[in-house]
């Protein structure tokens, strides 16, 4: 499939019974369509969805069909979120054809119905840079401990990693190769002062949160020392750090959101006026 390995954010939805919907940069970022092998998956704004797909690129326009479609059914706060999600999923359900095009700066993907009417237009997902953001991780590996506070990480471009745990702020050196997608952290042998000393019980609401924070620091130090590679999910903007065996050690998401995504090209949000060419 020529779509395999690509990821997209919808930027315009064309309901059959309402005016076209131009998505804001924030709405673009909350919705996605990722093609991996013969499957499509992504976020419809609040819920996740997926399906198998088949294409016929020799047809004009190219044909596409979805089977075994599924979607989670979480309740989403706000009628506007629910309405947008409904419009997007409805458009996917009507899609029978697609077209790839490009303007001066971006490739675009368009979904159409059997009559050739536009249903959804997409722009490519562009992953954020490792640098210039504060990342948060809510757990280590598959373990999430309730400490009442999240861990935060900032990779500075001078080779310094700033780490904020529930107990302390500290810095470590790291090395990074963007071409080989490798990364390693020069961790100390132990926290100084020890976690039991650095963690003040008065900083936590519950005893178990204080105990969890102490245990989490020990696990975090071991996890940071095992990191060997990284990858960024362009559509979700998550950073995944893995060990030498490929096991995900830490999964992070960006927490700083002081700027408008439309002003920051590294976020992948794209504002485009007009419909398909």
Coordinates of N, CA, C and O in Angstrom, one line a residue, residues 77-263:
X77 N -16.3 14.9 27.2 CA -16.8 16.1 27.7 C -17.0 17.2 26.6 O -16.1 17.4 25.8
X78 N -18.2 17.7 26.5 CA -18.4 18.8 25.6 C -19.1 18.3 24.3 O -18.7 17.4 23.7
X79 N -20.2 18.9 24.0 CA -21.0 18.6 22.8 C -20.2 18.8 21.5 O -20.3 18.0 20.6
X80 N -19.4 19.8 21.5 CA -18.6 20.1 20.3 C -17.6 19.0 20.0 O -17.4 18.6 18.8
X81 N -17.0 18.4 21.1 CA -16.1 17.3 20.9 C -16.8 16.0 20.3 O -16.4 15.4 19.4
X82 N -18.0 15.8 20.9 CA -18.8 14.6 20.4 C -19.3 14.8 19.0 O -19.3 13.9 18.2
X83 N -19.7 16.0 18.7 CA -20.2 16.3 17.3 C -19.1 16.2 16.3 O -19.3 15.6 15.2
X84 N -17.9 16.7 16.6 CA -16.8 16.6 15.7 C -16.4 15.1 15.5 O -16.1 14.7 14.4
X85 N -16.3 14.4 16.6 CA -16.0 13.0 16.5 C -17.0 12.2 15.7 O -16.6 11.4 14.8
X86 N -18.3 12.5 15.9 CA -19.3 11.8 15.1 C -19.2 12.1 13.6 O -19.3 11.3 12.8
X87 N -18.9 13.4 13.3 CA -18.8 13.8 11.9 C -17.6 13.1 11.2 O -17.6 12.6 10.1
X88 N -16.5 13.0 12.0 CA -15.3 12.3 11.4 C -15.5 10.8 11.2 O -15.2 10.3 10.1
X89 N -16.1 10.1 12.2 CA -16.3 8.7 12.1 C -17.3 8.4 11.0 O -17.2 7.4 10.3
X90 N -18.3 9.3 10.9 CA -19.3 9.1 9.8 C -18.7 9.2 8.4 O -19.0 8.5 7.5
X91 N -17.7 10.2 8.3 CA -17.0 10.4 7.0 C -16.2 9.1 6.7 O -16.2 8.7 5.5
X92 N -15.5 8.6 7.7 CA -14.7 7.3 7.4 C -15.6 6.2 6.9 O -15.3 5.4 6.1
X93 N -16.8 6.1 7.5 CA -17.8 5.1 7.1 C -18.3 5.2 5.7 O -18.7 4.2 5.1
X94 N -18.2 6.4 5.2 CA -18.7 6.6 3.8 C -17.6 6.6 2.8 O -17.9 6.7 1.6
X95 N -16.4 6.5 3.2 CA -15.2 6.6 2.3 C -15.1 5.4 1.4 O -15.1 4.2 1.9
X96 N -14.9 5.6 0.1 CA -14.7 4.5 -0.8 C -13.5 4.8 -1.7 O -13.1 3.9 -2.5
X97 N -13.0 6.1 -1.7 CA -11.9 6.4 -2.6 C -11.0 7.4 -1.9 O -11.4 8.1 -0.9
X98 N -9.8 7.6 -2.4 CA -8.9 8.5 -1.8 C -8.0 9.1 -3.0 O -7.9 8.6 -4.1
X99 N -7.4 10.3 -2.6 CA -6.5 10.9 -3.6 C -5.4 11.6 -2.8 O -5.6 12.2 -1.8
X100 N -4.2 11.5 -3.3 CA -3.0 12.2 -2.8 C -2.7 13.4 -3.6 O -2.7 13.3 -4.9
X101 N -2.5 14.5 -3.0 CA -2.1 15.7 -3.7 C -1.1 16.5 -2.9 O -0.7 16.0 -1.9
X102 N -0.8 17.7 -3.4 CA 0.2 18.5 -2.6 C 0.0 19.9 -3.0 O -0.4 20.3 -4.1
X103 N 0.3 20.8 -2.0 CA 0.4 22.2 -2.3 C 1.8 22.6 -2.3 O 2.7 21.7 -2.4
X104 N 2.2 23.9 -2.1 CA 3.6 24.3 -2.2 C 4.4 23.7 -1.0 O 5.6 23.6 -1.1
X105 N 3.8 23.4 0.1 CA 4.5 23.0 1.3 C 4.2 21.7 1.9 O 5.0 21.1 2.6
X106 N 3.0 21.1 1.6 CA 2.5 19.9 2.2 C 1.9 18.9 1.3 O 1.2 19.3 0.3
X107 N 2.2 17.7 1.5 CA 1.4 16.6 0.9 C 0.0 16.5 1.5 O -0.1 16.9 2.7
X108 N -1.0 16.1 0.8 CA -2.3 16.1 1.4 C -3.0 14.8 1.0 O -2.7 14.2 -0.1
X109 N -3.9 14.3 1.8 CA -4.7 13.1 1.5 C -6.1 13.4 1.6 O -6.5 14.1 2.6
X110 N -6.9 13.0 0.6 CA -8.3 13.3 0.6 C -9.1 12.0 0.5 O -8.8 11.1 -0.3
X111 N -10.1 11.9 1.4 CA -11.1 10.8 1.3 C -12.3 11.2 0.6 O -12.8 12.4 0.9
X112 N -12.9 10.4 -0.2 CA -14.1 10.7 -1.0 C -15.1 9.6 -0.9 O -14.8 8.4 -0.7
X113 N -16.4 9.9 -1.2 CA -17.4 8.9 -1.3 C -17.5 8.3 -2.7 O -16.7 8.7 -3.6
X114 N -18.5 7.5 -3.0 CA -18.6 6.8 -4.3 C -18.9 7.8 -5.4 O -18.7 7.5 -6.6
X115 N -19.5 9.0 -5.1 CA -19.9 10.0 -6.1 C -18.7 11.0 -6.3 O -18.9 11.9 -7.1
X116 N -17.6 10.8 -5.6 CA -16.5 11.7 -5.7 C -16.6 12.9 -4.9 O -15.7 13.8 -5.0
X117 N -17.5 13.0 -3.9 CA -17.6 14.1 -3.0 C -16.6 14.0 -1.9 O -16.4 12.9 -1.4
X118 N -16.0 15.1 -1.6 CA -15.0 15.1 -0.5 C -15.6 14.8 0.8 O -16.7 15.3 1.2
X119 N -14.9 14.0 1.6 CA -15.4 13.7 3.0 C -14.4 14.2 4.1 O -14.9 14.8 5.0
X120 N -13.1 13.9 3.9 CA -12.1 14.4 4.9 C -10.9 14.8 4.1 O -10.5 14.0 3.2
X121 N -10.2 15.8 4.5 CA -8.9 16.2 3.9 C -7.9 16.2 5.1 O -8.2 16.6 6.2
X122 N -6.7 15.6 4.8 CA -5.7 15.4 5.8 C -4.4 16.1 5.4 O -4.1 16.3 4.2
X123 N -3.6 16.4 6.5 CA -2.2 16.8 6.3 C -1.3 15.9 7.1 O -1.8 15.2 8.0
X124 N 0.0 15.7 6.7 CA 0.8 14.7 7.4 C 1.1 15.1 8.8 O 1.2 16.2 9.2
X125 N 1.2 14.0 9.6 CA 1.7 14.2 11.0 C 3.2 14.5 11.0 O 3.9 13.9 10.2
X126 N 3.6 15.5 11.8 CA 5.0 15.9 11.9 C 5.4 15.8 13.3 O 4.8 16.5 14.2
X127 N 6.3 14.9 13.7 CA 6.6 14.6 15.1 C 7.4 15.8 15.7 O 8.1 16.5 15.0
X128 N 7.2 16.1 17.0 CA 7.9 17.2 17.6 C 9.4 16.8 17.8 O 9.8 15.7 17.8
X129 N 10.2 17.8 18.0 CA 11.6 17.6 18.4 C 11.7 17.1 19.8 O 10.9 17.4 20.7
X130 N 12.8 16.3 20.0 CA 13.1 15.9 21.4 C 13.3 17.2 22.3 O 13.0 17.2 23.5
X131 N 14.0 18.1 21.7 CA 14.4 19.3 22.4 C 13.3 20.4 22.4 O 12.4 20.3 21.6
X132 N 13.4 21.4 23.3 CA 12.5 22.5 23.3 C 11.2 22.2 24.0 O 10.3 23.0 23.9
X133 N 11.0 21.1 24.6 CA 9.8 20.7 25.3 C 10.1 20.1 26.6 O 11.1 19.6 26.9
X134 N 9.1 20.2 27.5 CA 9.1 19.5 28.8 C 8.2 18.3 28.6 O 7.0 18.4 28.2
X135 N 8.7 17.1 28.9 CA 8.0 15.9 28.7 C 7.6 15.3 30.1 O 8.3 15.5 31.1
X136 N 6.5 14.6 30.1 CA 6.1 14.0 31.4 C 5.9 12.5 31.2 O 5.5 12.0 30.1
X137 N 6.2 11.7 32.2 CA 5.9 10.3 32.2 C 5.1 9.9 33.4 O 5.5 10.3 34.5
X138 N 4.1 9.2 33.3 CA 3.2 8.8 34.4 C 3.6 7.5 35.0 O 3.0 7.1 36.0
X139 N 4.5 6.8 34.4 CA 4.9 5.5 34.9 C 6.2 5.0 34.3 O 6.7 5.7 33.4
X140 N 6.8 4.0 34.8 CA 8.0 3.4 34.3 C 7.6 2.0 33.8 O 7.1 1.1 34.5
X141 N 8.0 1.8 32.5 CA 7.6 0.5 31.8 C 6.1 0.4 31.8 O 5.3 1.3 31.4
X142 N 5.6 -0.7 32.4 CA 4.1 -0.9 32.5 C 3.6 -0.6 33.9 O 2.5 -0.9 34.2
X143 N 4.4 0.1 34.7 CA 4.1 0.4 36.1 C 3.8 1.8 36.3 O 4.5 2.7 35.9
X144 N 2.6 2.1 36.9 CA 2.2 3.5 37.2 C 2.0 3.6 38.7 O 1.1 2.9 39.2
X145 N 2.7 4.4 39.4 CA 2.6 4.6 40.8 C 1.9 5.9 41.1 O 2.2 6.9 40.5
X146 N 1.0 5.9 42.1 CA 0.3 7.1 42.5 C 1.1 7.8 43.5 O 1.2 7.4 44.7
X147 N 1.8 8.9 43.1 CA 2.5 9.7 44.0 C 1.9 11.1 44.1 O 2.3 11.9 44.9
X148 N 0.8 11.4 43.3 CA 0.2 12.7 43.4 C 1.0 13.7 42.5 O 0.5 14.8 42.4
X149 N 2.1 13.2 41.9 CA 2.9 14.1 41.1 C 3.4 13.3 39.9 O 3.7 12.2 40.0
X150 N 3.6 14.0 38.8 CA 4.2 13.3 37.6 C 5.7 13.6 37.5 O 6.2 14.6 38.0
X151 N 6.4 12.7 36.8 CA 7.8 12.9 36.5 C 7.9 13.8 35.3 O 7.1 13.7 34.3
X152 N 8.9 14.7 35.3 CA 9.1 15.6 34.1 C 10.5 15.6 33.7 O 11.4 15.5 34.5
X153 N 10.7 15.7 32.3 CA 12.0 15.6 31.8 C 12.2 16.7 30.7 O 11.3 16.9 29.9
X154 N 13.4 17.3 30.7 CA 13.7 18.3 29.6 C 15.1 17.9 29.1 O 16.1 18.0 29.8
X155 N 15.1 17.6 27.8 CA 16.4 17.3 27.1 C 16.9 18.6 26.5 O 16.4 19.1 25.5
X156 N 18.0 19.2 27.1 CA 18.6 20.4 26.6 C 19.5 20.0 25.5 O 20.1 19.0 25.5
X157 N 19.7 20.9 24.5 CA 20.5 20.6 23.4 C 22.0 20.7 23.7 O 22.9 20.5 22.8
X158 N 22.4 21.0 25.0 CA 23.8 21.0 25.4 C 24.2 19.6 26.0 O 25.3 19.5 26.6
X159 N 23.3 18.6 25.9 CA 23.6 17.3 26.5 C 23.3 17.2 27.9 O 23.7 16.2 28.6
X160 N 22.4 18.0 28.5 CA 22.0 17.9 29.9 C 20.5 17.6 29.9 O 19.7 18.2 29.3
X161 N 20.2 16.5 30.7 CA 18.9 16.1 30.9 C 18.4 16.6 32.3 O 19.0 16.2 33.3
X162 N 17.4 17.4 32.3 CA 16.8 17.9 33.6 C 15.7 16.9 34.0 O 14.8 16.6 33.2
X163 N 15.8 16.4 35.2 CA 14.8 15.4 35.7 C 14.1 16.0 36.9 O 14.8 16.4 37.9
X164 N 12.8 15.9 36.9 CA 12.0 16.3 38.1 C 11.2 15.1 38.5 O 10.3 14.6 37.8
X165 N 11.4 14.6 39.7 CA 10.6 13.6 40.3 C 9.7 14.1 41.4 O 9.7 15.3 41.6
X166 N 9.0 13.3 42.0 CA 8.1 13.7 43.1 C 8.9 14.2 44.3 O 8.4 14.9 45.2
X167 N 10.2 13.9 44.3 CA 11.1 14.2 45.5 C 12.1 15.3 45.2 O 12.6 16.0 46.1
X168 N 12.6 15.5 44.0 CA 13.7 16.3 43.7 C 13.8 16.8 42.3 O 13.1 16.2 41.4
X169 N 14.6 17.8 42.0 CA 15.0 18.2 40.7 C 16.5 18.0 40.6 O 17.3 18.3 41.5
X170 N 16.9 17.4 39.5 CA 18.4 17.1 39.3 C 18.7 17.1 37.8 O 17.8 17.2 37.0
X171 N 20.0 17.0 37.5 CA 20.5 17.0 36.1 C 21.4 15.9 35.9 O 22.2 15.4 36.8
X172 N 21.4 15.3 34.7 CA 22.3 14.2 34.2 C 22.7 14.5 32.8 O 22.1 15.3 32.1
X173 N 23.9 14.0 32.4 CA 24.3 14.1 31.1 C 23.8 13.0 30.2 O 23.5 11.9 30.7
X174 N 23.6 13.3 28.9 CA 23.1 12.3 28.0 C 23.8 12.5 26.7 O 24.2 13.6 26.3
X175 N 23.8 11.4 25.9 CA 24.3 11.5 24.5 C 23.2 11.0 23.6 O 22.3 10.2 23.9
X176 N 23.2 11.5 22.3 CA 22.1 11.4 21.4 C 22.5 11.4 20.0 O 23.4 12.1 19.6
X177 N 22.0 10.4 19.2 CA 22.3 10.4 17.8 C 21.0 10.3 17.1 O 20.3 9.2 17.1
X178 N 20.6 11.4 16.4 CA 19.3 11.4 15.8 C 19.2 10.5 14.5 O 18.1 10.0 14.2
X179 N 20.3 10.3 13.9 CA 20.3 9.5 12.7 C 20.1 8.0 13.1 O 19.4 7.2 12.4
X180 N 20.9 7.5 14.1 CA 20.8 6.1 14.5 C 19.6 5.9 15.5 O 19.3 4.8 15.9
X181 N 18.9 7.0 15.9 CA 17.8 6.9 16.9 C 18.3 6.3 18.2 O 17.6 5.5 18.8
X182 N 19.5 6.6 18.6 CA 20.0 6.1 19.9 C 20.2 7.2 20.9 O 20.4 8.4 20.5
X183 N 20.0 6.8 22.2 CA 20.2 7.8 23.2 C 20.6 7.0 24.5 O 20.2 5.9 24.7
X184 N 21.5 7.6 25.3 CA 21.9 7.0 26.5 C 22.1 8.1 27.6 O 22.5 9.2 27.2
X185 N 21.8 7.7 28.8 CA 21.9 8.7 29.9 C 23.0 8.2 30.9 O 23.1 7.1 31.3
X186 N 23.9 9.2 31.3 CA 24.9 8.9 32.2 C 24.3 9.1 33.6 O 24.3 10.2 34.2
X187 N 23.8 8.1 34.2 CA 23.1 8.2 35.5 C 24.1 8.0 36.6 O 25.1 7.2 36.5
X188 N 23.9 8.6 37.8 CA 24.7 8.3 39.0 C 24.4 6.9 39.5 O 23.4 6.3 39.2
X189 N 25.3 6.4 40.4 CA 25.0 5.1 40.9 C 23.9 5.1 41.9 O 23.2 4.1 42.1
X190 N 23.6 6.2 42.5 CA 22.5 6.3 43.5 C 22.1 7.8 43.6 O 22.9 8.7 43.2
X191 N 20.9 8.0 44.1 CA 20.5 9.4 44.3 C 21.3 10.0 45.5 O 21.5 9.3 46.5
X192 N 21.6 11.2 45.4 CA 22.3 11.9 46.5 C 21.6 13.2 46.8 O 21.7 14.1 45.9
X193 N 21.0 13.4 47.9 CA 20.9 12.4 49.0 C 20.0 11.3 48.7 O 19.3 11.3 47.7
X194 N 20.0 10.2 49.5 CA 19.1 9.1 49.3 C 17.7 9.5 49.2 O 17.3 10.5 49.8
X195 N 16.9 8.7 48.5 CA 15.5 9.0 48.3 C 14.8 9.2 49.6 O 13.9 10.1 49.8
X196 N 15.1 8.4 50.6 CA 14.4 8.4 51.9 C 14.7 9.8 52.6 O 13.8 10.3 53.3
X197 N 15.8 10.4 52.3 CA 16.2 11.7 52.9 C 15.6 12.8 52.1 O 15.1 13.8 52.6
X198 N 15.6 12.7 50.7 CA 15.1 13.8 49.9 C 13.6 13.9 49.9 O 13.1 15.0 49.7
X199 N 12.9 12.8 50.1 CA 11.4 12.9 50.1 C 10.9 13.3 51.5 O 11.1 12.5 52.4
X200 N 10.3 14.4 51.5 CA 9.7 15.0 52.7 C 8.2 14.5 52.8 O 7.5 14.8 51.9
X201 N 7.9 13.8 53.8 CA 6.5 13.4 54.0 C 5.5 14.5 53.9 O 4.4 14.3 53.4
X202 N 5.9 15.7 54.3 CA 5.0 16.8 54.4 C 4.6 17.3 52.9 O 3.6 18.0 52.8
X203 N 5.3 16.8 51.9 CA 5.0 17.2 50.6 C 4.0 16.3 49.9 O 3.6 16.5 48.8
X204 N 3.5 15.3 50.7 CA 2.5 14.4 50.1 C 1.3 14.3 50.9 O 1.3 14.5 52.2
X205 N 0.2 14.1 50.2 CA -1.1 14.1 51.0 C -1.3 12.8 51.7 O -1.9 12.8 52.8
X206 N -0.8 11.6 51.2 CA -1.0 10.4 51.9 C 0.3 9.6 52.1 O 1.3 9.8 51.4
X207 N 0.3 8.8 53.1 CA 1.5 8.0 53.4 C 1.9 7.1 52.2 O 3.1 7.0 51.9
X208 N 0.9 6.5 51.5 CA 1.3 5.6 50.4 C 1.9 6.4 49.3 O 2.7 5.8 48.5
X209 N 1.5 7.6 49.1 CA 2.1 8.4 48.0 C 3.6 8.7 48.3 O 4.4 8.7 47.4
X210 N 3.9 9.0 49.5 CA 5.2 9.2 50.0 C 6.1 7.9 49.7 O 7.2 8.0 49.2
X211 N 5.5 6.8 50.1 CA 6.2 5.5 49.9 C 6.4 5.2 48.4 O 7.5 4.7 48.0
X212 N 5.4 5.5 47.7 CA 5.5 5.2 46.2 C 6.5 6.1 45.6 O 7.2 5.6 44.6
X213 N 6.6 7.3 46.0 CA 7.6 8.3 45.4 C 9.0 7.8 45.7 O 9.9 7.9 44.8
X214 N 9.3 7.2 46.9 CA 10.6 6.7 47.2 C 10.9 5.5 46.3 O 12.0 5.4 45.7
X215 N 10.0 4.6 46.1 CA 10.2 3.4 45.3 C 10.3 3.8 43.8 O 11.1 3.2 43.1
X216 N 9.6 4.8 43.4 CA 9.6 5.2 42.0 C 11.0 5.8 41.7 O 11.5 5.6 40.5
X217 N 11.6 6.5 42.6 CA 12.9 7.1 42.3 C 14.0 6.0 42.0 O 14.7 6.1 41.0
X218 N 13.9 4.9 42.8 CA 14.8 3.8 42.5 C 14.6 3.2 41.2 O 15.5 2.9 40.4
X219 N 13.3 3.0 40.8 CA 13.0 2.4 39.6 C 13.4 3.3 38.4 O 13.8 2.8 37.3
X220 N 13.2 4.6 38.6 CA 13.5 5.6 37.5 C 15.0 5.6 37.2 O 15.4 5.6 36.1
X221 N 15.8 5.6 38.3 CA 17.3 5.6 38.1 C 17.7 4.4 37.3 O 18.5 4.4 36.3
X222 N 17.2 3.2 37.6 CA 17.5 2.0 36.9 C 17.0 2.1 35.4 O 17.7 1.7 34.5
X223 N 15.8 2.6 35.2 CA 15.2 2.7 33.9 C 16.1 3.7 33.0 O 16.4 3.4 31.9
X224 N 16.4 4.8 33.6 CA 17.2 5.8 32.8 C 18.6 5.2 32.4 O 19.1 5.4 31.3
X225 N 19.2 4.4 33.2 CA 20.4 3.8 32.9 C 20.4 2.7 31.9 O 21.4 2.3 31.3
X226 N 19.2 2.2 31.6 CA 19.0 1.1 30.6 C 18.6 1.6 29.2 O 18.5 0.8 28.3
X227 N 18.4 2.9 29.1 CA 17.9 3.4 27.8 C 18.9 3.3 26.7 O 20.1 3.6 26.9
X228 N 18.5 2.8 25.5 CA 19.4 2.6 24.4 C 18.9 3.3 23.1 O 19.7 3.7 22.3
X229 N 17.6 3.5 23.0 CA 17.1 4.0 21.7 C 15.8 4.8 22.0 O 15.2 4.7 23.1
X230 N 15.4 5.5 21.0 CA 14.1 6.3 21.1 C 13.4 6.3 19.8 O 13.9 6.1 18.7
X231 N 12.1 6.6 19.9 CA 11.3 6.9 18.7 C 10.2 7.8 19.1 O 9.8 7.9 20.3
X232 N 9.7 8.6 18.1 CA 8.6 9.5 18.4 C 7.4 9.2 17.5 O 7.6 9.0 16.3
X233 N 6.3 9.0 18.1 CA 5.0 8.8 17.4 C 4.6 10.2 16.9 O 4.1 11.0 17.7
X234 N 4.7 10.4 15.6 CA 4.5 11.7 15.0 C 3.0 12.2 15.3 O 2.8 13.3 15.5
X235 N 2.1 11.2 15.1 CA 0.7 11.6 15.2 C 0.2 11.9 16.7 O -0.6 12.8 16.9
X236 N 0.7 11.2 17.6 CA 0.3 11.4 19.0 C 1.3 12.3 19.7 O 1.0 12.9 20.8
X237 N 2.5 12.5 19.1 CA 3.5 13.4 19.8 C 4.2 12.8 21.0 O 4.8 13.5 21.8
X238 N 4.1 11.4 21.1 CA 4.7 10.8 22.3 C 6.1 10.3 22.0 O 6.5 10.0 20.9
X239 N 7.0 10.4 23.0 CA 8.4 10.0 22.9 C 8.5 8.7 23.7 O 8.2 8.6 24.9
X240 N 9.1 7.7 23.0 CA 9.2 6.4 23.7 C 10.7 6.1 23.8 O 11.4 6.1 22.8
X241 N 11.2 5.7 25.0 CA 12.6 5.4 25.2 C 12.6 3.9 25.6 O 11.9 3.4 26.4
X242 N 13.5 3.2 24.8 CA 13.5 1.7 25.0 C 14.9 1.2 25.3 O 15.9 2.0 25.1
X243 N 15.0 0.0 25.9 CA 16.3 -0.6 26.3 C 16.9 -1.3 25.0 O 16.3 -1.3 23.9
X244 N 18.0 -1.9 25.2 CA 18.7 -2.6 24.1 C 17.9 -3.7 23.5 O 18.1 -4.0 22.3
X245 N 17.0 -4.3 24.3 CA 16.1 -5.4 23.8 C 14.9 -4.9 23.1 O 14.1 -5.7 22.6
X246 N 14.7 -3.5 23.0 CA 13.5 -3.0 22.4 C 12.3 -2.8 23.3 O 11.2 -2.4 22.9
X247 N 12.5 -3.1 24.6 CA 11.4 -2.9 25.5 C 11.2 -1.4 25.9 O 12.2 -0.8 26.2
X248 N 10.0 -0.9 25.9 CA 9.8 0.5 26.2 C 10.0 0.7 27.7 O 9.3 0.0 28.5
X249 N 10.9 1.5 28.0 CA 11.2 1.8 29.4 C 10.4 3.0 30.0 O 9.9 3.0 31.1
X250 N 10.4 4.1 29.1 CA 9.6 5.3 29.5 C 8.8 5.7 28.3 O 9.4 5.8 27.2
X251 N 7.6 6.1 28.5 CA 6.8 6.7 27.4 C 6.4 8.1 27.9 O 5.8 8.2 29.0
X252 N 6.7 9.1 27.1 CA 6.5 10.5 27.5 C 5.6 11.2 26.6 O 5.5 10.9 25.4
X253 N 4.9 12.2 27.1 CA 4.1 13.2 26.3 C 4.5 14.6 26.7 O 5.0 14.8 27.8
X254 N 4.3 15.5 25.7 CA 4.7 16.9 26.0 C 3.7 17.5 26.9 O 2.5 17.4 26.8
X255 N 4.2 18.3 27.9 CA 3.3 18.9 28.9 C 3.3 20.4 28.8 O 2.4 21.1 29.2
X256 N 4.3 21.0 28.1 CA 4.3 22.5 28.0 C 3.4 22.8 26.8 O 3.5 22.3 25.8
X257 N 2.5 23.7 27.1 CA 1.5 24.1 26.1 C 1.2 25.6 26.1 O 0.1 26.1 26.0
X258 N 2.3 26.4 26.4 CA 2.1 27.8 26.6 C 1.9 28.5 25.3 O 1.3 29.6 25.2
X259 N 2.4 27.9 24.2 CA 2.3 28.5 22.9 C 1.2 27.9 22.1 O 0.8 26.8 22.3
X260 N 0.6 28.7 21.1 CA -0.4 28.2 20.2 C 0.3 27.2 19.2 O 1.2 27.5 18.6
X261 N -0.2 26.0 19.1 CA 0.4 25.0 18.2 C 0.5 25.5 16.8 O 1.4 25.1 16.0
X262 N -0.4 26.4 16.4 CA -0.3 26.9 15.0 C 0.9 27.8 14.8 O 1.3 28.0 13.7
X263 N 1.5 28.3 15.9 CA 2.7 29.1 15.8 C 4.0 28.3 15.9 O 5.1 28.8 15.8

